Amino acid sequence: MTTISPRHPRYRSLRVRERLAEASRTGLIVPEGLIAHGRGEAFDYLLGERSTPSAVRAERAAAEWLARASHPVVSVNGNVAALAAPEIAALAKALPTLAVEVNLFHRTPKRADLVARTLTDAGVTRVLGVRPTVRIPGLPSDRAWVDRRGIARADVCLVPLEDGDRAGALVARGVRVISIDLNPLSRTSQTADLPIVDELVRALREIARQLRRVGGDPPASDVPFDRRRALVDALRAIDRRLATTARAASGSGQARRRPGRAGARRSRRAGRTKRSPR
Ligand code: PTJ
């Protein structure tokens, strides 16, 4: 294993990559999961690797939706288990009505067992969806397999790192879908009723924090959420960051730019002028 110095500027990111690479060797995550992570990292970079105020608002609304739900469920795939099993356990502890269900795009019995074991090792007491028996109609992928005690009867479903088709199928069934996806342009973010554009671990921690705040006293009525505004906020955050970085880069670029021949002649002339005031 490579030794990574904690002083490395990308230490945290490198450690996470290392964990995911190990998870791909055990089969917990699929090779496609590494690619998905890379895409997520790129968007996190563009967002400044921190939760925007808009994302925190979305996380607070998500906590309120989950706390008010009759059958709230969180769907867990390989990446989510590898990245955030302790955070899923903390979420389930903060909201005892929350069902935790394994749901895989690349489903094999072995992977379903591995995801479930990772969750129970982290402290989740009950994991659904290991041998599901119900299919969501009209969805061709294995993500359609759901547990009759979990997603099959959910009224609110938290779907981190989801694919757009299943998010759409759940919305079509009348389930209120909360997504966590760093890409505001993904079909999942575009489809969800409450898109959280934030990094998985940060988002889960904030939702759990908000759930502990709400406690046994959820809001009396539905909390409205402006999904379009949340997506526009994320795009504007990226836009602002790119514009600021581009301005800074063009400023320092000028300062560092080597003079061409004409520039060199100009500065020699300027030097002569300065040196020969007499
Ligand atoms: O374990 P399986 O078989 O269910 O497969 C899981 C993956 C992730 C491979 C599967 O769901 C997949 O292919 O997902 P997509 O379609 O690549 O979508 C994943 C989305 O999650 C992308 O839009 C990424 O930008 C986003 N993403 C990746 N890592 C993070 C993330 N969003 C938030 N936090 C992350 N850490």
mmCIF file of N, CA and C in Angstrom, residues 72-78 80-81 88 91 98-105 115 119 128 143 145-146 151 156-163 166 170 178 180 200 204:
data_model
loop_
_atom_site.group_PDB
_atom_site.id
_atom_site.type_symbol
_atom_site.label_atom_id
_atom_site.label_comp_id
_atom_site.label_asym_id
_atom_site.label_seq_id
_atom_site.Cartn_x
_atom_site.Cartn_y
_atom_site.Cartn_z
ATOM 1 N N PRO A 72 -40.012 6.067 5.817
ATOM 2 C CA PRO A 72 -38.790 6.589 5.182
ATOM 3 C C PRO A 72 -37.771 5.465 4.955
ATOM 4 N N VAL A 73 -37.104 5.516 3.807
ATOM 5 C CA VAL A 73 -36.109 4.482 3.486
ATOM 6 C C VAL A 73 -34.864 5.161 2.920
ATOM 7 N N VAL A 74 -33.684 4.635 3.271
ATOM 8 C CA VAL A 74 -32.457 5.060 2.590
ATOM 9 C C VAL A 74 -31.944 3.866 1.789
ATOM 10 N N SER A 75 -31.628 4.138 0.526
ATOM 11 C CA SER A 75 -31.175 3.101 -0.401
ATOM 12 C C SER A 75 -29.638 3.109 -0.423
ATOM 13 N N VAL A 76 -29.034 1.931 -0.266
ATOM 14 C CA VAL A 76 -27.568 1.882 -0.135
ATOM 15 C C VAL A 76 -26.965 1.001 -1.232
ATOM 16 N N ASN A 77 -26.071 1.587 -2.024
ATOM 17 C CA ASN A 77 -25.358 0.785 -3.035
ATOM 18 C C ASN A 77 -23.905 0.564 -2.574
ATOM 19 N N GLY A 78 -23.094 -0.011 -3.436
ATOM 20 C CA GLY A 78 -21.724 -0.342 -3.049
ATOM 21 C C GLY A 78 -20.914 0.887 -2.680
ATOM 22 N N VAL A 80 -21.915 3.782 -1.631
ATOM 23 C CA VAL A 80 -22.400 4.408 -0.392
ATOM 24 C C VAL A 80 -21.907 3.615 0.823
ATOM 25 N N ALA A 81 -21.949 2.282 0.716
ATOM 26 C CA ALA A 81 -21.472 1.454 1.839
ATOM 27 C C ALA A 81 -19.979 1.670 2.060
ATOM 28 N N ILE A 88 -24.402 6.182 7.586
ATOM 29 C CA ILE A 88 -25.727 5.570 7.418
ATOM 30 C C ILE A 88 -26.211 5.049 8.779
ATOM 31 N N LEU A 91 -27.376 7.912 10.824
ATOM 32 C CA LEU A 91 -28.668 8.415 10.321
ATOM 33 C C LEU A 91 -29.801 7.530 10.862
ATOM 34 N N LEU A 98 -36.398 4.926 10.145
ATOM 35 C CA LEU A 98 -35.741 4.841 8.828
ATOM 36 C C LEU A 98 -35.336 3.395 8.515
ATOM 37 N N ALA A 99 -35.832 2.878 7.384
ATOM 38 C CA ALA A 99 -35.393 1.544 6.937
ATOM 39 C C ALA A 99 -34.149 1.704 6.078
ATOM 40 N N VAL A 100 -33.196 0.799 6.255
ATOM 41 C CA VAL A 100 -31.948 0.829 5.473
ATOM 42 C C VAL A 100 -32.007 -0.351 4.507
ATOM 43 N N GLU A 101 -31.939 -0.051 3.204
ATOM 44 C CA GLU A 101 -32.118 -1.127 2.213
ATOM 45 C C GLU A 101 -30.959 -1.173 1.217
ATOM 46 N N VAL A 102 -30.444 -2.366 0.981
ATOM 47 C CA VAL A 102 -29.413 -2.552 -0.051
ATOM 48 C C VAL A 102 -30.112 -2.476 -1.407
ATOM 49 N N ASN A 103 -29.545 -1.684 -2.302
ATOM 50 C CA ASN A 103 -30.091 -1.643 -3.664
ATOM 51 C C ASN A 103 -28.937 -1.467 -4.629
ATOM 52 N N LEU A 104 -28.775 -2.424 -5.526
ATOM 53 C CA LEU A 104 -27.584 -2.448 -6.378
ATOM 54 C C LEU A 104 -27.940 -2.406 -7.857
ATOM 55 N N PHE A 105 -27.138 -1.642 -8.580
ATOM 56 C CA PHE A 105 -27.280 -1.625 -10.045
ATOM 57 C C PHE A 105 -26.641 -2.894 -10.606
ATOM 58 N N VAL A 115 -22.420 -5.683 1.090
ATOM 59 C CA VAL A 115 -22.949 -4.358 1.465
ATOM 60 C C VAL A 115 -23.640 -4.469 2.824
ATOM 61 N N LEU A 119 -22.614 -2.672 6.441
ATOM 62 C CA LEU A 119 -23.545 -1.817 7.193
ATOM 63 C C LEU A 119 -23.712 -2.322 8.631
ATOM 64 N N LEU A 128 -32.440 -4.273 5.021
ATOM 65 C CA LEU A 128 -33.407 -4.887 4.093
ATOM 66 C C LEU A 128 -32.769 -5.020 2.706
ATOM 67 N N ARG A 143 -31.750 -2.629 -10.356
ATOM 68 C CA ARG A 143 -32.175 -1.674 -9.329
ATOM 69 C C ARG A 143 -33.677 -1.798 -9.052
ATOM 70 N N TRP A 145 -35.192 -4.410 -8.217
ATOM 71 C CA TRP A 145 -35.449 -5.334 -7.110
ATOM 72 C C TRP A 145 -35.488 -4.579 -5.790
ATOM 73 N N VAL A 146 -36.649 -4.642 -5.125
ATOM 74 C CA VAL A 146 -36.776 -3.922 -3.849
ATOM 75 C C VAL A 146 -37.431 -4.823 -2.803
ATOM 76 N N ILE A 151 -38.375 -0.267 0.307
ATOM 77 C CA ILE A 151 -38.649 0.683 -0.782
ATOM 78 C C ILE A 151 -40.020 0.433 -1.414
ATOM 79 N N VAL A 156 -41.181 8.203 1.445
ATOM 80 C CA VAL A 156 -40.042 9.097 1.183
ATOM 81 C C VAL A 156 -38.793 8.223 1.070
ATOM 82 N N CYS A 157 -38.030 8.430 -0.008
ATOM 83 C CA CYS A 157 -36.852 7.582 -0.216
ATOM 84 C C CYS A 157 -35.612 8.455 -0.457
ATOM 85 N N LEU A 158 -34.597 8.223 0.354
ATOM 86 C CA LEU A 158 -33.322 8.935 0.182
ATOM 87 C C LEU A 158 -32.434 8.074 -0.705
ATOM 88 N N VAL A 159 -32.039 8.625 -1.859
ATOM 89 C CA VAL A 159 -31.279 7.828 -2.834
ATOM 90 C C VAL A 159 -29.935 8.491 -3.142
ATOM 91 N N PRO A 160 -28.896 8.144 -2.388
ATOM 92 C CA PRO A 160 -27.589 8.721 -2.705
ATOM 93 C C PRO A 160 -26.940 8.006 -3.884
ATOM 94 N N LEU A 161 -26.268 8.766 -4.740
ATOM 95 C CA LEU A 161 -25.509 8.224 -5.889
ATOM 96 C C LEU A 161 -26.348 7.247 -6.706
ATOM 97 N N GLU A 162 -27.483 7.752 -7.114
ATOM 98 C CA GLU A 162 -28.507 6.940 -7.787
ATOM 99 C C GLU A 162 -28.396 7.083 -9.302
ATOM 100 N N ASP A 163 -29.106 6.191 -10.030
ATOM 101 C CA ASP A 163 -29.196 6.443 -11.468
ATOM 102 C C ASP A 163 -30.563 7.037 -11.785
ATOM 103 N N ARG A 166 -34.057 4.928 -12.056
ATOM 104 C CA ARG A 166 -34.809 4.486 -10.877
ATOM 105 C C ARG A 166 -35.390 5.677 -10.116
ATOM 106 N N LEU A 170 -39.306 5.834 -9.227
ATOM 107 C CA LEU A 170 -39.834 6.049 -7.872
ATOM 108 C C LEU A 170 -40.766 7.260 -7.846
ATOM 109 N N ILE A 178 -35.541 11.996 -2.417
ATOM 110 C CA ILE A 178 -34.477 12.923 -2.005
ATOM 111 C C ILE A 178 -33.180 12.336 -2.559
ATOM 112 N N ILE A 180 -28.902 12.512 -3.299
ATOM 113 C CA ILE A 180 -27.617 13.155 -2.962
ATOM 114 C C ILE A 180 -26.706 12.880 -4.149
ATOM 115 N N LEU A 200 -21.486 13.095 -0.451
ATOM 116 C CA LEU A 200 -22.256 12.107 0.323
ATOM 117 C C LEU A 200 -22.048 12.196 1.840
ATOM 118 N N LEU A 204 -24.830 13.412 4.514
ATOM 119 C CA LEU A 204 -25.435 12.500 5.505
ATOM 120 C C LEU A 204 -25.219 13.019 6.917
#
